[in-house]
Amino acid sequence: MHELLKDIHQLKKTVEKTYSILKIDEYVEKLEKLRGLSQKENFWNNNEDSVDILKEITVLDNFTKPWVSISNKILDLEELAKLNDVNLKSELIQNYEELNSSYNLIKEDLKFIGEYDKNNVIFSIFAGAGGTDAQDWANILLRMYLKFFEKKLYKVQYVSENTGEEAGIKSVSLIVEGDKVYGNLKSENGVHRLVRLSPFNADHLRQTSFARVEVIPQILNSKDLEINNSDLEIDVFRSGGNGGQSVNTTDSAVRITHVPSGITVSIQNERSQLQNKDIAMQILKSKLLKLKREQEVEELSKIKGPLQSAEWGNQIRSYVMHPYKQVKDLRTKFETSSIEDVLDGNIQSFIDKYLDQNLSSLDSD
């Protein structure tokens, strides 16, 4: 019984630590306040706010309930084990093993404790060094991610697309919506390098190409950011690219430039100029808030890691088709020879390794 009690105590400490990291007590307190609001007589006076509150109650309840439950069960199990009743030993061991298994399942929440991990994403791909090969590589990456989004049941909305003259794409931007989208896709932010025999030169020589993937959490409302209209330049132009022929009948595309930062957002997907302007402002706010948060952490000159040019020395992952086959993540060191499988959208293993690495660093704190 002594060893069992020791194991239970260790599990209790581990759960308490995770409980603290996830700030479960704060979320439980917030949940109770929202439940109190929902029971007031005038709760439905503002229908839109009421619906949002009920949605938040559901999310918080689903998140906190497993943690509160396992914490209470461990306390009860510890008290029973302290009785040192031999007749209860087999039952206590079984209960301990079940609780330990439950913890290992729900601790996956630790992978998504970032401020924006549950947000949707503004997902962009930019062709880098390598000319036509790089534009083709950017298009291959787009296909890979679209297949991955389909497997994850993510909803995808095209924002803009700039095609290459000969092949591929120069750039593309999407809004990706679903469960924990930013938490899953943040691992893809950075430069991706391809080595292959080029289909675009007569000698069929080996070519190295680069493309940059940019992953920004979509932030629809933020009290931390105010944009002055005087800082904006808004241009309207004729739409083109993804969206169909009917898009081209009006000057519906919108380009918004934030003059102080130099950030420019172009939208040409929706038929309405007003819709395009709204989406452009959403993306601009998300990019500016990301930049603001990075500047709060360190000097602007030190935050260019994910935004560096797509060329040698800056890649996060290499995809080699020749002289051998290999995909290797340079951060986690995870690799596979099944490059065709990866390019067919099966990238979850790379994402999991990245999240597991971050989880391991938390566990060791």
Tab-separated table of C-alpha atoms in Angstrom, residues 125-138 141 169-171 191-192 207-213 308-311:
chain	number	residue	atom	x	y	z
A	125	ILE	CA	2.309	30.872	-48.828
A	126	PHE	CA	4.954	32.930	-50.672
A	127	ALA	CA	7.302	31.610	-53.345
A	128	GLY	CA	10.933	32.394	-52.480
A	129	ALA	CA	14.329	31.954	-54.091
A	130	GLY	CA	14.268	29.596	-57.055
A	131	GLY	CA	12.254	31.296	-59.823
A	132	THR	CA	9.658	29.130	-61.581
A	133	ASP	CA	10.684	26.111	-59.514
A	134	ALA	CA	9.920	28.052	-56.329
A	135	GLN	CA	6.514	29.107	-57.662
A	136	ASP	CA	5.756	25.492	-58.529
A	137	TRP	CA	6.955	24.459	-55.053
A	138	ALA	CA	4.615	27.023	-53.461
A	141	LEU	CA	2.722	23.165	-50.687
A	169	ILE	CA	1.850	30.604	-57.636
A	170	LYS	CA	3.773	33.622	-56.400
A	171	SER	CA	1.558	33.889	-53.325
A	191	VAL	CA	10.601	28.529	-44.717
A	192	HIS	CA	10.156	25.161	-46.451
A	207	GLN	CA	17.260	22.408	-58.119
A	208	THR	CA	16.782	23.810	-54.624
A	209	SER	CA	13.633	25.889	-54.133
A	210	PHE	CA	12.166	27.770	-51.200
A	211	ALA	CA	8.722	28.926	-50.101
A	212	ARG	CA	7.648	30.709	-46.942
A	213	VAL	CA	4.528	29.771	-44.992
A	308	GLN	CA	13.031	36.088	-42.995
A	309	SER	CA	13.496	35.727	-46.724
A	310	ALA	CA	12.805	32.290	-48.161
A	311	GLU	CA	16.349	31.175	-48.922
